[in-house]
Structure formats: structure tokens, C-alpha cells
Coordinates of C-alpha atoms in Angstrom, one line a residue:
M9 CA 17.5 36.3 -3.7
F10 CA 16.3 35.1 -7.1
Q11 CA 17.4 38.2 -9.2
N12 CA 19.9 36.1 -11.1
S13 CA 17.9 33.1 -11.1
H14 CA 15.8 33.8 -14.5
H15 CA 16.2 32.5 -18.0
F16 CA 16.1 28.9 -17.0
S17 CA 15.4 26.1 -19.5
I18 CA 15.2 22.6 -20.0
D19 CA 16.9 21.2 -23.2
R20 CA 18.0 17.4 -23.8
S21 CA 17.7 16.8 -20.0
T22 CA 19.9 19.8 -19.0
F23 CA 19.3 23.3 -18.0
I24 CA 21.0 26.7 -18.3
A25 CA 21.1 29.4 -16.1
E26 CA 22.7 32.7 -15.7
H27 CA 25.2 32.4 -12.9
H28 CA 27.9 34.5 -11.1
E29 CA 30.7 33.1 -9.4
H30 CA 30.7 34.7 -5.6
H31 CA 32.6 34.1 -2.5
H32 CA 31.1 35.2 1.1
A33 CA 33.6 36.6 3.7
Q34 CA 34.4 33.8 5.9
P35 CA 33.1 34.8 9.4
S36 CA 35.5 35.2 12.3
K37 CA 36.3 32.2 14.6
G38 CA 35.7 34.3 17.6
M39 CA 37.6 36.8 19.5
W40 CA 38.9 34.3 21.9
L41 CA 40.9 32.3 18.9
S42 CA 44.3 33.4 19.1
Q43 CA 46.9 33.3 16.1
S44 CA 49.2 31.3 18.4
P45 CA 50.1 28.0 16.8
S46 CA 49.5 25.9 19.6
I47 CA 45.9 27.2 20.4
M48 CA 45.6 27.0 16.4
L49 CA 46.3 23.2 16.5
T50 CA 44.2 22.5 19.6
Y51 CA 41.1 24.3 17.4
N52 CA 42.0 22.2 14.3
R53 CA 42.0 18.9 16.2
W54 CA 38.7 20.0 17.9
M55 CA 37.0 20.7 14.8
S56 CA 38.3 17.6 13.2
I57 CA 37.0 15.5 15.7
A58 CA 33.6 16.9 15.3
I59 CA 33.9 16.4 11.7
K60 CA 34.6 13.1 12.0
R61 CA 31.7 12.2 14.3
L62 CA 29.3 14.1 11.7
L63 CA 30.7 11.7 9.0
E64 CA 30.4 8.4 11.2
A65 CA 26.7 9.6 11.9
S66 CA 25.9 10.3 8.3
S67 CA 24.9 8.1 5.3
L68 CA 26.8 9.1 2.6
G69 CA 25.2 6.7 0.9
A70 CA 21.9 8.6 0.5
L71 CA 23.7 11.6 -1.4
H72 CA 22.6 12.1 -5.1
N73 CA 26.5 11.8 -6.0
S74 CA 27.5 8.8 -3.8
G75 CA 29.8 6.2 -4.9
N76 CA 27.4 3.7 -3.1
R77 CA 24.7 4.5 -5.5
F78 CA 26.9 3.9 -8.4
D79 CA 25.2 4.5 -11.7
P80 CA 21.9 5.6 -10.1
P81 CA 18.7 5.5 -12.0
K82 CA 18.2 8.8 -14.0
C83 CA 16.0 10.1 -16.8
H84 CA 16.8 8.8 -20.4
P85 CA 18.0 11.7 -22.6
N86 CA 15.2 13.6 -24.1
T87 CA 12.8 12.1 -21.9
R88 CA 10.6 13.6 -18.8
K89 CA 11.5 17.1 -20.2
T90 CA 8.1 18.5 -19.5
I91 CA 8.1 17.5 -15.9
L92 CA 12.0 18.5 -15.5
Q93 CA 10.9 22.1 -16.8
E94 CA 7.9 22.2 -14.3
L95 CA 10.2 21.5 -11.5
M96 CA 12.4 24.1 -12.6
D97 CA 9.8 26.6 -12.8
W98 CA 8.6 25.9 -9.4
F99 CA 12.2 26.2 -8.1
I100 CA 12.9 29.7 -9.7
G101 CA 9.5 30.8 -8.5
E102 CA 7.8 30.9 -11.9
L103 CA 4.7 28.9 -10.1
G104 CA 4.7 31.4 -7.3
W105 CA 6.7 31.7 -4.0
D106 CA 3.9 30.5 -1.6
N107 CA 4.4 26.7 -2.5
F108 CA 7.8 26.4 -1.2
V109 CA 7.2 22.6 -1.0
L110 CA 6.9 20.4 -4.0
W111 CA 5.5 16.8 -4.0
L112 CA 6.3 14.8 -6.6
Y113 CA 3.9 11.6 -6.3
G114 CA 3.4 8.4 -8.3
P115 CA 2.8 4.5 -8.4
A116 CA 6.0 2.4 -7.6
G117 CA 8.3 2.2 -10.5
A118 CA 6.9 5.1 -12.2
G119 CA 10.4 6.8 -12.1
K120 CA 10.2 9.4 -9.2
S121 CA 13.7 8.7 -8.3
A122 CA 15.0 9.0 -11.6
I123 CA 13.4 12.2 -11.9
A124 CA 14.6 13.2 -8.4
Q125 CA 18.1 12.1 -9.4
T126 CA 18.2 14.0 -12.7
F127 CA 16.8 17.2 -11.1
A128 CA 19.4 17.0 -8.2
E129 CA 22.2 16.7 -10.7
L130 CA 20.9 19.6 -13.0
C131 CA 20.9 21.7 -9.8
A132 CA 24.2 20.8 -8.4
K133 CA 26.0 21.9 -11.3
K134 CA 24.8 25.4 -11.0
N135 CA 25.6 25.3 -7.2
R136 CA 21.8 25.5 -6.1
L137 CA 21.8 22.0 -4.4
L138 CA 22.2 22.3 -0.5
A139 CA 21.6 18.8 0.4
S140 CA 19.7 15.7 -1.0
F141 CA 18.9 12.2 0.9
F142 CA 17.5 9.5 -0.9
F143 CA 16.0 6.7 1.1
S144 CA 16.0 3.2 0.5
R145 CA 14.2 0.3 2.5
S146 CA 17.0 -2.2 1.4
D147 CA 19.9 -0.2 3.0
S148 CA 20.1 -0.2 6.9
K149 CA 21.5 3.5 6.9
R150 CA 19.0 4.7 4.7
N151 CA 15.7 3.0 5.5
N152 CA 15.1 5.3 8.9
E153 CA 15.7 8.7 10.2
G154 CA 18.7 7.8 12.1
A155 CA 21.2 9.5 9.7
L156 CA 19.1 12.0 8.0
V157 CA 19.9 15.1 10.2
A158 CA 23.5 14.3 10.5
T159 CA 23.7 13.7 6.7
L160 CA 21.7 17.1 5.7
A161 CA 24.0 18.8 8.2
Y162 CA 27.2 17.5 6.5
Q163 CA 26.1 18.8 3.1
L164 CA 25.3 22.2 4.6
W165 CA 29.0 22.2 6.1
L166 CA 30.1 21.0 2.8
H167 CA 28.3 23.7 0.5
I168 CA 28.1 26.5 2.7
H169 CA 31.8 27.2 4.1
E170 CA 30.6 29.9 6.5
S171 CA 28.6 27.2 8.4
R172 CA 31.5 25.2 9.4
P173 CA 32.3 26.6 12.5
I174 CA 28.9 26.7 13.6
V175 CA 28.1 23.3 12.8
E176 CA 31.4 22.0 14.3
A177 CA 30.5 23.8 17.6
A178 CA 27.2 22.6 17.9
I179 CA 28.5 19.0 17.8
N180 CA 31.3 19.8 20.4
N181 CA 28.8 21.7 22.7
N182 CA 26.5 18.6 22.9
P183 CA 28.6 15.3 22.5
A184 CA 25.4 13.3 22.5
I185 CA 23.7 15.0 20.0
F186 CA 23.4 12.2 17.6
Q187 CA 21.8 10.0 20.3
L188 CA 18.8 12.5 20.8
D189 CA 15.2 12.8 18.9
F190 CA 14.9 14.0 15.6
D191 CA 13.3 17.5 16.4
T192 CA 16.5 18.3 18.6
Q193 CA 18.7 17.0 15.9
Y194 CA 17.2 19.0 13.3
R195 CA 17.1 22.1 15.2
T196 CA 20.7 22.0 16.5
L197 CA 22.5 20.7 13.7
F198 CA 20.6 22.3 10.8
L199 CA 17.9 24.8 11.4
N200 CA 20.2 26.9 13.9
P201 CA 23.1 27.1 11.8
L202 CA 20.9 28.3 8.9
L203 CA 19.4 31.1 11.2
Q204 CA 22.7 32.2 12.7
L205 CA 23.8 32.5 8.9
S206 CA 20.7 34.6 8.1
S207 CA 21.4 36.7 11.1
A208 CA 24.6 37.5 9.7
G209 CA 23.4 38.6 6.4
Y210 CA 24.2 35.4 4.1
F211 CA 21.0 35.1 2.3
T212 CA 20.5 38.9 1.6
S213 CA 23.1 38.5 -1.4
T214 CA 21.3 38.7 -4.8
T215 CA 24.1 36.0 -6.1
P216 CA 22.3 32.5 -6.2
F217 CA 23.5 30.3 -3.3
P218 CA 22.5 26.6 -2.5
N219 CA 19.0 26.5 -1.4
L220 CA 17.2 23.4 -2.5
I221 CA 17.0 20.5 -0.3
I222 CA 15.7 17.2 -2.1
I223 CA 14.4 14.2 -0.3
D224 CA 13.3 11.2 -2.4
G225 CA 11.6 7.7 -1.3
L226 CA 10.1 9.2 2.2
D227 CA 8.0 6.2 1.9
E228 CA 10.8 4.1 2.1
C229 CA 11.8 5.4 5.7
E230 CA 10.3 2.8 8.0
G231 CA 7.1 3.9 9.9
A232 CA 4.4 6.3 8.7
D233 CA 4.7 8.1 12.0
V234 CA 8.4 8.4 11.5
Q235 CA 7.8 9.7 7.9
N236 CA 5.2 12.4 9.1
T237 CA 7.5 13.4 11.7
I238 CA 10.0 14.2 9.3
L239 CA 7.6 15.9 6.8
N240 CA 6.5 18.1 9.9
T241 CA 9.5 19.0 11.2
I242 CA 11.4 20.2 8.4
S243 CA 8.4 22.0 6.8
N244 CA 7.1 23.6 9.7
A245 CA 10.7 25.0 10.6
L246 CA 11.1 26.4 7.2
Q247 CA 7.4 27.7 7.2
R248 CA 8.1 29.4 10.8
H249 CA 11.2 31.2 9.5
R250 CA 10.3 31.4 5.4
S251 CA 11.4 35.4 5.5
V252 CA 14.5 34.9 6.3
L253 CA 15.5 31.2 5.2
P254 CA 14.6 31.2 1.5
F255 CA 14.6 27.5 0.9
R256 CA 12.9 24.9 -1.3
L257 CA 12.0 21.8 -0.3
F258 CA 11.6 18.9 -3.0
I259 CA 9.9 15.5 -1.7
A260 CA 9.1 12.5 -3.9
S261 CA 7.4 9.5 -2.7
R262 CA 4.5 7.2 -3.4
P263 CA 1.1 8.2 -2.7
E264 CA 0.8 6.5 0.8
Y265 CA -2.6 7.5 2.4
H266 CA -0.7 9.1 5.6
L267 CA 1.4 11.2 3.3
T268 CA -1.4 12.2 0.8
T269 CA -3.4 13.4 4.0
S270 CA -0.3 15.5 5.3
F271 CA 0.3 17.2 1.9
S272 CA -3.5 18.0 1.4
V273 CA -4.6 19.3 4.9
G274 CA -3.2 21.4 7.7
P275 CA -0.2 24.0 7.0
L276 CA 1.3 22.1 4.3
G277 CA -1.8 21.8 2.3
S278 CA -1.7 25.5 1.1
L279 CA 2.2 25.3 1.0
T280 CA 2.8 22.4 -1.2
F281 CA 2.8 22.1 -5.1
R282 CA 1.5 18.7 -5.8
L283 CA 3.1 17.0 -8.9
P284 CA 1.4 13.8 -9.6
L285 CA 3.5 11.6 -11.9
D286 CA 0.3 10.3 -14.3
D287 CA -0.4 10.3 -17.8
T288 CA -0.6 13.9 -17.9
Y289 CA 3.2 13.9 -18.7
K290 CA 2.3 11.4 -21.6
P291 CA 4.8 8.6 -20.0
D292 CA 4.1 6.2 -22.9
E293 CA 5.8 8.4 -25.6
D294 CA 9.2 8.9 -23.1
I295 CA 9.0 4.9 -22.5
R296 CA 8.6 4.2 -26.3
L297 CA 11.8 6.6 -26.9
F298 CA 13.7 4.9 -24.1
L299 CA 12.9 1.3 -25.6
R300 CA 13.8 2.3 -29.0
D301 CA 17.1 4.0 -28.1
S302 CA 17.7 1.1 -25.9
F303 CA 17.3 -1.6 -28.4
H304 CA 19.4 0.5 -31.0
D305 CA 22.2 0.3 -28.5
I306 CA 21.9 -3.5 -28.2
R307 CA 21.8 -4.0 -31.9
N308 CA 25.3 -1.9 -31.9
T309 CA 26.9 -3.0 -28.7
H310 CA 26.0 -6.6 -27.9
I311 CA 28.4 -9.4 -28.4
M312 CA 25.9 -10.7 -30.8
R313 CA 25.5 -7.7 -32.5
T314 CA 26.1 -9.3 -36.1
H315 CA 23.1 -11.5 -35.7
L316 CA 20.6 -8.9 -34.6
P317 CA 18.6 -7.6 -37.7
D318 CA 18.1 -3.8 -38.0
S319 CA 14.4 -4.5 -38.1
W320 CA 14.6 -6.1 -34.5
P321 CA 12.5 -5.6 -32.6
S322 CA 9.4 -4.7 -34.7
E323 CA 7.0 -1.8 -34.0
K324 CA 4.6 -4.3 -33.0
D325 CA 6.9 -5.8 -30.4
I326 CA 7.6 -1.9 -29.4
V327 CA 4.0 -1.3 -29.0
K328 CA 3.4 -4.3 -26.7
L329 CA 6.1 -3.5 -24.5
V330 CA 4.7 -0.1 -24.0
A331 CA 1.3 -1.4 -23.1
K332 CA 2.5 -3.6 -20.7
S333 CA 4.7 -1.1 -19.1
S334 CA 1.3 0.6 -17.9
G335 CA 3.1 4.1 -17.8
Q336 CA 5.6 2.7 -15.2
F337 CA 9.5 3.0 -16.4
I338 CA 10.5 -0.1 -14.1
Y339 CA 9.0 -2.6 -16.5
A340 CA 10.7 -1.2 -19.5
A341 CA 13.9 -0.8 -17.6
T342 CA 13.6 -4.5 -16.2
V343 CA 13.2 -5.7 -19.7
I344 CA 16.2 -3.9 -21.4
R345 CA 18.5 -5.2 -18.2
Y346 CA 17.5 -8.5 -19.1
V347 CA 17.3 -8.4 -22.7
S348 CA 20.9 -6.7 -22.8
S349 CA 22.7 -8.7 -21.0
P350 CA 25.9 -10.3 -22.4
R351 CA 25.0 -13.7 -21.2
G352 CA 22.3 -14.5 -23.4
N353 CA 21.1 -14.1 -26.8
P354 CA 19.0 -10.9 -27.1
L355 CA 16.7 -12.6 -29.5
D356 CA 15.8 -15.4 -27.4
R357 CA 15.6 -13.1 -24.1
L358 CA 12.9 -11.0 -25.9
K359 CA 11.0 -14.0 -26.8
V360 CA 11.1 -15.2 -23.2
I361 CA 9.6 -11.9 -22.0
Q362 CA 7.1 -12.3 -24.7
G363 CA 6.1 -15.7 -23.4
L364 CA 7.4 -17.4 -26.6
L365 CA 10.1 -19.1 -24.8
P366 CA 9.8 -21.0 -21.5
V367 CA 12.0 -18.9 -18.8
N368 CA 15.3 -20.6 -17.4
D369 CA 17.1 -20.2 -14.2
D370 CA 17.9 -16.5 -14.9
R371 CA 14.8 -14.6 -13.4
P372 CA 14.2 -11.9 -16.0
Y373 CA 12.0 -10.0 -13.6
A374 CA 14.1 -10.0 -10.5
Q375 CA 14.1 -6.4 -9.9
L376 CA 10.5 -6.1 -10.5
D377 CA 9.6 -9.0 -8.3
A378 CA 11.6 -7.7 -5.3
L379 CA 9.6 -4.5 -5.9
Y380 CA 6.1 -6.4 -5.7
I381 CA 7.3 -8.5 -2.8
D382 CA 8.2 -5.3 -0.6
I383 CA 5.0 -4.1 -1.3
L384 CA 3.0 -7.2 -0.3
S385 CA 5.3 -7.8 2.8
D386 CA 3.9 -4.4 4.4
V387 CA 0.3 -5.8 4.0
E388 CA -1.3 -6.1 7.2
D389 CA -4.2 -8.6 6.6
I390 CA -2.5 -10.1 3.7
K391 CA -4.7 -13.4 3.3
T392 CA -8.0 -11.2 2.8
V393 CA -6.3 -8.9 0.6
L394 CA -5.3 -11.7 -1.5
Q395 CA -8.6 -12.8 -1.7
I396 CA -9.8 -9.6 -2.7
L397 CA -7.2 -9.3 -5.7
G398 CA -7.3 -12.9 -6.7
V399 CA -11.4 -12.5 -6.9
A400 CA -11.2 -9.2 -8.8
F401 CA -8.5 -10.6 -11.1
V402 CA -10.6 -13.5 -12.0
L403 CA -13.7 -11.5 -12.7
N404 CA -11.6 -8.8 -14.6
N405 CA -9.8 -11.1 -17.0
N406 CA -12.6 -13.4 -18.4
M407 CA -14.3 -11.8 -21.2
D408 CA -17.2 -14.5 -20.8
D409 CA -17.9 -13.1 -17.2
H410 CA -20.7 -11.1 -16.8
M411 CA -19.3 -9.9 -13.8
K412 CA -16.5 -8.4 -15.4
S413 CA -15.6 -4.8 -14.4
L414 CA -17.6 -5.0 -11.2
P415 CA -17.4 -1.7 -9.1
V416 CA -15.8 -1.6 -5.7
S417 CA -19.0 -1.2 -3.7
D418 CA -20.6 -4.2 -5.6
L419 CA -17.5 -6.5 -4.9
E420 CA -17.7 -5.9 -1.2
E421 CA -21.5 -7.1 -1.6
F422 CA -20.4 -9.9 -3.8
M423 CA -17.6 -11.2 -1.6
Q424 CA -20.1 -10.2 1.9
L425 CA -17.6 -7.4 3.2
T426 CA -18.7 -4.3 4.9
P427 CA -18.9 -1.3 2.8
G428 CA -15.5 0.3 2.8
T429 CA -13.4 -2.6 3.6
V430 CA -11.7 -2.9 0.4
Q431 CA -10.4 0.6 0.5
L432 CA -8.9 0.1 4.0
L433 CA -7.5 -3.2 3.4
L434 CA -5.9 -2.1 0.2
I435 CA -4.5 1.2 1.9
D436 CA -0.8 -0.2 1.8
M437 CA -1.1 -0.9 -2.0
L438 CA -1.9 2.6 -3.3
S439 CA 1.2 2.6 -5.5
V440 CA 0.0 -0.8 -7.4
V441 CA -3.6 -0.6 -7.1
D442 CA -6.3 1.8 -7.1
A443 CA -9.5 1.2 -5.3
S444 CA -10.0 4.7 -4.3
D445 CA -13.3 5.2 -6.3
H446 CA -16.1 2.7 -4.9
T447 CA -18.3 3.2 -8.1
K448 CA -15.5 1.9 -10.3
P449 CA -13.7 -1.5 -10.4
I450 CA -10.3 -2.2 -8.8
K451 CA -7.4 -0.9 -11.3
F452 CA -4.1 -2.8 -11.4
L453 CA -1.6 0.3 -12.1
H454 CA 0.9 -2.1 -13.3
A455 CA -0.3 -4.8 -15.9
S456 CA 2.7 -6.6 -14.7
F457 CA 1.4 -7.0 -11.4
S458 CA -1.3 -9.4 -12.1
D459 CA 1.3 -11.2 -14.1
F460 CA 3.5 -11.6 -11.1
L461 CA 0.4 -12.8 -8.7
V462 CA -0.6 -15.5 -10.9
D463 CA 2.8 -16.9 -11.4
P464 CA 4.3 -19.1 -8.4
T465 CA 7.7 -19.1 -9.3
R466 CA 7.7 -15.3 -9.0
S467 CA 5.2 -14.6 -6.0
R468 CA 6.0 -17.3 -3.9
Q469 CA 3.9 -17.0 -0.8
F470 CA 2.0 -14.5 -2.5
Y471 CA 0.8 -16.6 -5.4
I472 CA -2.8 -16.3 -6.4
D473 CA -4.0 -19.6 -7.9
P474 CA -6.4 -18.9 -10.6
S475 CA -8.6 -22.0 -10.0
K476 CA -8.9 -21.7 -6.2
R477 CA -10.1 -17.8 -6.9
H478 CA -12.7 -19.3 -9.5
E479 CA -13.8 -21.6 -6.7
E480 CA -14.1 -18.7 -4.2
A481 CA -16.2 -16.7 -6.7
A482 CA -18.3 -19.7 -7.2
H483 CA -19.1 -19.9 -3.6
F484 CA -19.7 -16.1 -3.5
C485 CA -22.3 -16.7 -6.9
I486 CA -24.3 -19.3 -5.2
S487 CA -24.6 -17.2 -1.9
A488 CA -25.8 -14.1 -4.2
I489 CA -28.2 -16.9 -6.0
E490 CA -29.5 -18.0 -2.6
S491 CA -30.6 -14.5 -1.8
L492 CA -32.9 -14.0 -4.6
N493 CA -32.7 -10.3 -4.0
M494 CA -34.2 -8.7 -6.8
A495 CA -33.5 -5.0 -5.4
T496 CA -30.0 -5.1 -7.0
S497 CA -28.6 -6.7 -10.4
L498 CA -26.0 -8.6 -8.3
P499 CA -27.8 -12.0 -7.8
R500 CA -29.0 -12.1 -11.6
L501 CA -25.3 -11.3 -12.5
A502 CA -23.8 -14.2 -10.1
Y503 CA -26.4 -16.4 -11.5
Q504 CA -25.2 -15.9 -15.1
S505 CA -21.6 -16.3 -13.8
L506 CA -21.6 -19.2 -11.8
L507 CA -21.4 -21.8 -14.7
N508 CA -18.1 -20.1 -15.7
H509 CA -16.6 -20.2 -12.3
L510 CA -17.4 -23.4 -11.9
R511 CA -15.9 -24.5 -15.2
L512 CA -12.7 -22.8 -14.3
A513 CA -12.7 -23.9 -10.5
G514 CA -10.6 -27.0 -9.7
P515 CA -9.7 -29.4 -8.6
L516 CA -13.4 -30.4 -8.3
H517 CA -12.6 -34.5 -7.5
N518 CA -12.3 -34.1 -3.7
N519 CA -14.0 -30.6 -3.2
T520 CA -16.8 -31.9 -0.9
T521 CA -17.8 -28.4 0.5
L522 CA -18.3 -27.0 -3.0
R523 CA -20.1 -29.9 -4.2
E524 CA -22.6 -29.6 -1.2
K525 CA -23.2 -26.0 -2.3
V526 CA -23.7 -27.0 -5.7
F527 CA -25.9 -29.7 -4.9
K528 CA -28.0 -27.4 -2.7
V529 CA -28.0 -24.4 -5.0
P530 CA -31.7 -23.2 -6.4
Y531 CA -30.4 -22.7 -9.7
V532 CA -33.5 -24.5 -11.5
Q533 CA -36.1 -23.2 -9.0
H534 CA -34.8 -19.5 -9.2
W535 CA -34.4 -19.8 -13.1
K536 CA -38.0 -18.6 -14.0
Q537 CA -37.4 -15.4 -11.3
Y538 CA -34.4 -14.3 -13.1
V539 CA -35.3 -14.9 -16.5
L540 CA -38.7 -12.8 -16.2
V541 CA -36.5 -9.9 -14.5
S542 CA -34.0 -10.2 -17.3
W543 CA -37.0 -10.0 -20.1
Y544 CA -38.5 -6.9 -18.6
K545 CA -35.1 -5.2 -18.2
G546 CA -34.5 -6.0 -22.1
Y547 CA -31.4 -8.6 -21.6
Y548 CA -32.7 -11.7 -21.8
S549 CA -30.5 -13.2 -24.0
S550 CA -27.7 -13.4 -21.7
V551 CA -29.8 -15.0 -18.7
G552 CA -28.4 -18.7 -18.0
D553 CA -29.7 -22.0 -19.1
P554 CA -30.6 -24.8 -17.0
A555 CA -30.0 -27.0 -19.9
M556 CA -26.3 -25.9 -19.8
F557 CA -26.2 -26.4 -16.2
L558 CA -27.2 -29.8 -16.4
E559 CA -25.0 -30.5 -19.2
F560 CA -22.0 -29.5 -17.1
L561 CA -23.1 -31.4 -14.2
Q562 CA -23.1 -34.7 -16.7
T563 CA -19.6 -34.3 -17.3
S564 CA -18.2 -32.6 -14.1
Q565 CA -15.1 -33.9 -12.0
F566 CA -17.5 -33.7 -9.0
M567 CA -17.5 -36.9 -6.9
H568 CA -20.9 -38.7 -8.1
T569 CA -21.5 -36.1 -10.7
E570 CA -24.5 -38.4 -11.8
E571 CA -26.3 -38.0 -8.6
L572 CA -25.8 -34.1 -8.8
Y573 CA -27.4 -34.3 -12.4
L574 CA -29.8 -36.3 -11.5
H575 CA -31.0 -34.2 -8.5
H576 CA -31.3 -30.9 -10.8
Q577 CA -32.7 -32.9 -13.5
G578 CA -35.8 -34.1 -11.3
I579 CA -36.2 -30.4 -9.9
L580 CA -36.6 -29.5 -13.5
D581 CA -38.7 -32.2 -14.6
Q582 CA -40.9 -31.7 -11.6
Q583 CA -41.1 -27.8 -12.2
L584 CA -42.5 -28.7 -15.7
C585 CA -44.9 -31.0 -14.3
D586 CA -46.0 -28.4 -11.7
S587 CA -46.3 -26.0 -14.4
L588 CA -48.3 -28.0 -16.7
S589 CA -50.9 -28.9 -14.2
L590 CA -51.5 -25.2 -13.4
I591 CA -52.0 -24.1 -16.9
P592 CA -55.6 -23.9 -18.2
K593 CA -56.6 -25.3 -21.2
S594 CA -55.7 -22.9 -23.8
P595 CA -54.0 -22.3 -27.1
S596 CA -50.5 -21.8 -25.3
L597 CA -50.7 -25.3 -23.8
A598 CA -50.3 -27.0 -27.0
F599 CA -46.9 -25.0 -27.6
W600 CA -45.5 -25.6 -24.2
T601 CA -46.3 -29.3 -24.3
A602 CA -44.4 -29.7 -27.3
V603 CA -41.3 -27.9 -26.1
S604 CA -41.2 -29.9 -23.2
A605 CA -42.2 -33.2 -24.5
G606 CA -39.2 -32.7 -27.4
G607 CA -36.6 -31.9 -24.5
I608 CA -36.1 -28.5 -26.1
Y609 CA -34.4 -26.1 -23.5
D610 CA -33.9 -23.6 -25.9
Q611 CA -33.5 -20.2 -23.7
T612 CA -35.3 -18.0 -26.1
L613 CA -38.2 -20.3 -26.6
L614 CA -38.8 -21.1 -22.8
L615 CA -38.6 -17.6 -22.1
Q616 CA -41.2 -16.2 -24.4
T617 CA -43.4 -19.0 -23.2
L618 CA -42.8 -18.6 -19.6
V619 CA -43.8 -14.9 -19.9
L620 CA -46.8 -15.9 -22.1
L621 CA -47.9 -18.3 -19.1
S622 CA -46.8 -16.1 -16.3
P623 CA -49.7 -15.6 -13.6
H624 CA -50.5 -11.8 -14.9
Q625 CA -51.3 -12.8 -18.2
H626 CA -54.7 -13.5 -19.4
L627 CA -54.6 -16.7 -21.0

């Protein structure tokens, strides 16, 4: 069937293919059909009723060329050339015929729909696109499976004329077909007509015919079970009849756990060509090109173009925007949409994006915020998820924090969670965060996602208050310190990080719970143990200092902070007295006395003295 489907190439986001016009003979309407005008009129009325019902059951807004999807996202010229070529290689069999299913997957906002749209347009120009369906969770006719089969059947009826009497008869023979389950609809309206065409020899021609089915945004269809049903029903049918139905199925979605599983195991595992939309395809280069071209257009077409210098924006500005995009086109597209608006000054609007000017009421990140809110709205245990993300954020975004880049397994221990809990709870957020490797930290796939979370005007009910998350981190640090578990490095790291989180937590004045925990924390008592362990392991210079802890308590916002300070100062004084009383007369005594009497709690000096005077040393 693909004898004439060679010499494909992608050039400037278009492809060229050898193509020959060919018209298949229209099959007979049946021996019973007379040429009588009255019978012919009845037949046509009968058929028109069937098509009317098919159209009513369809979602024409899901088609790649639908008017409802006016100006849909598509690849910017000269971008995504490598991945578009790889898609074409798969379609024409350059990558083998066994993988008749292709799964394009990537994070939210990575540009999957733009690629699917561009590929659909390329194939439609050469009459190779049989059907497409673009799901959308914001459209009631495109966020469920209800109209999927009818829409596919309509496109079959539209693109292969020989299928028309078959599809129309199927509808008239079962008036309730559109109220039946997905599998029945699919077999009746799509699969069986294709099998009948195959039996008639339609697909044996060497002339190219429409044989590509595109389903974009499968993850935006409501319900994981429904998504799996769609996937399994269509792919199983094509696999069962693959020798007589030479079709290719292209599916694009986020890498949700249930979809990843379906594409990895069972029959689909060996039949699917998996195409991850990752750094392999150098998205930063494409995003940079998109930004440069877009800013060039703004300088030449904006109503304020005479006030825009040719040097704007600077290369440094472009580099920062590319970095902020994190390989996801949606951020760059959102920036350009906001900056290019004729309702504002592009110079000022870019400064708003850069944080150099305050945001007014125009909501520059509206599209991006809607995406993040949709993702978070689907999370089951959102309270715990926000706590995990918040603690991970304050740990990873403070350069002075010794717990920066804490692996997932250690984060679970730190937050007193059962091993594996983080991965389970974040399973609905795989498109924006990655916690798949328990030996690595949680990774925010979108740099703009963390910005969204800590901005209450954007994240609203999903706001992560950094001061509150620092307070939670302080609680966890105290619990780890109290454990005095030297088997892991976590208590030592918590000891080093506690003071940092206390300084950034707030407000402290009425926080009686945290004050009580700070009052009881054995920070001074355990210092010797932690400092000795650190000394032996070679990183003593970063150990916490009781003097700094006491200094913080003297000036903190806790209620009765002087009482806190005197409590811990008394513990330190008592420890020093106890140590002095146990030390036999020796040359080291003079040094220790001088240090303590002078009030010098220098970390390195005390450390050296403690090691010198520790019980295992001969004095």
C-alpha cells in the first residue's frame, strides 16, 4: 500500500510526497435500489436523516480544521523539524511496520498539541489523514468519549466516499446506536465499515489513501478508565485486523501513570513507537528561535513600533526567557501573547514579566495559570501534596540550606512519610513535577510552576506560603534532631538547617506550638554528638553553632523570647560546668578554661577542644 509513499521530507515545517490522483469505483447501492425517481428520493431522504443524526452526535470542534478551533496552536516555522521528520518516518514505515501505534508524550505545555496539529495539516494536504480528534477538558463535547466514535465515523464518511452507504445503513439499522457503549459504537460505525471496504478490495490499491488516525490530548478525556477503554478498543481492533486494515494510529498525551502503563505492557508495549518530547529534540533552540521571530514581529507590527529599538529585547533577555521556559513552549507563548497585546506598551509589559514592574489587573500569565489550576484540581489529597511541594520548594530554593537537593527517599524520612508516599501522591502531577527516582530530589519540570505556587494572586486556593512551609520544615528539623539517629545523615542535616528555617518562618509572635518545640529542642545538649560525628567525617566546618542559636533567640519574635534564650543559655552553661568538673588536671584544662571564661564560643575552637577532651582520648 505504501509503494508510492516514499521520498518524504520535512522542509520548513512542510513535507513533500509523491502523490497520484486516483478514484475508486463507487460501490453499488444494492440490487434492491431501483432507478425510479420516487424510490431514489426516498433513499436520499433516508440517507440524509442518517447523516443529520451522525452530525448531531459528532463534535466537529474536535477536527483539526474546525472553525471552533480557530487559529489552533501549531509549530512555529522552522521549529520542531527533527521531530516532525521522525513522525513522518514512522508514518511511511521507515521505522518499521510493527509499530503501527505512535505515542507522543511530554509534560504539560511542551507543545504536543501544536505538533499534532502541524502533523495533521501536513498529512491532510496529501490526503493521508483519515480522522482526527483533539480532546479539550474545557469543552463539554471534547472532554469525554461521547462524541468520539461519531466524529471518527463522520470523517470516514467524508474522506472515503465508498464508505458512505455503509455508514448510513449502520445508523439507520440501529437508531439507538449513539446511546450504546463505546465498544459497540466503534465496531458498528467505524470498524465494520472499514472491514467491508477491505473485503471489497479498497485497501489493496497501490495508490495512497487516507490511513492516519490522530487523537490528541487523550489525558484530557474525563476518567482514567475511559481513556484506557478508548486506547484499548481502538488499538486492539487495528491489531486484530492489521493484515487487512493498514492504518496508523498517532496518540499524543501527557505521561500520566495509567497511560504510561498501558503503552509499556501488554499488547501495546510491543506495537507502540514511544516518542518522548524531551531535551533530545533541543527544545531550547526552537524556543529561542520562536522568541526572536516573535519579538521581531512585535517591533515591526505593534502600534508602538516606532518606540521599540532594534536592540530590544537584549540577547540576555532572550536567554533568561528561554531558561524560564524549561523546555516548555507554553511559557514562551504566554509571554509573547502578553507582550504583543496592542493594549499595552511592549517595553513595560516585558518588564512586568521580568519582575521589574508591578503587575496590574491584566493577568499576564492567565493561560499558564489556568493550566496549573486544572492540574492541581485533579489531585486527590491536595493538602498533603501542597505540603510536600512546599517543603521541597523551601529546601531547594535556599542556597544556605544544608538540606538543599534532598532526595525523595530522604524527604519522606524527613517529613515522616511512609517510603513511596511521595511518588504515590504526586502521580496526578507527572506533567509538571518529577518524583520518579527516589534517589533524586523532586524536580519541578516548569520553572514557572514554582513561581505560580508562591504567588497568592495566581495560585489562589493552591497558594504555598513560604513562611508557613519554613515553619513546617522547622518542625520536621526538630523531630529529626530529637531522634539523635546517627545511622543516617538526616538528623545532622536537620541540625544544620533548623536555624535557617526558624529565621524564615513566620509570624512567630503567636506561634505557641513552635515556641514550645523550640523550648524543648535538645539543640545545645546534642551539639557535642553532632559536632564529633561531623569532625570524624570531615565536614565539621558546617556544623551548627550554639552561639548563633542563642543569638537568634535573643532577638526572635517569639513571645517571652528572653525566657527561651535564658533557658538554652543555662543548658549550655551547665554543660560547660559539667565538662570542667569531669576533666582531670591536664595541660588542656588551661585552654578550655580560657575559652569558656572569655565567652568565646567559636565553633572551630570548641570543636578542637571537645575532640581533644573526649573520653576516648588520653589526657
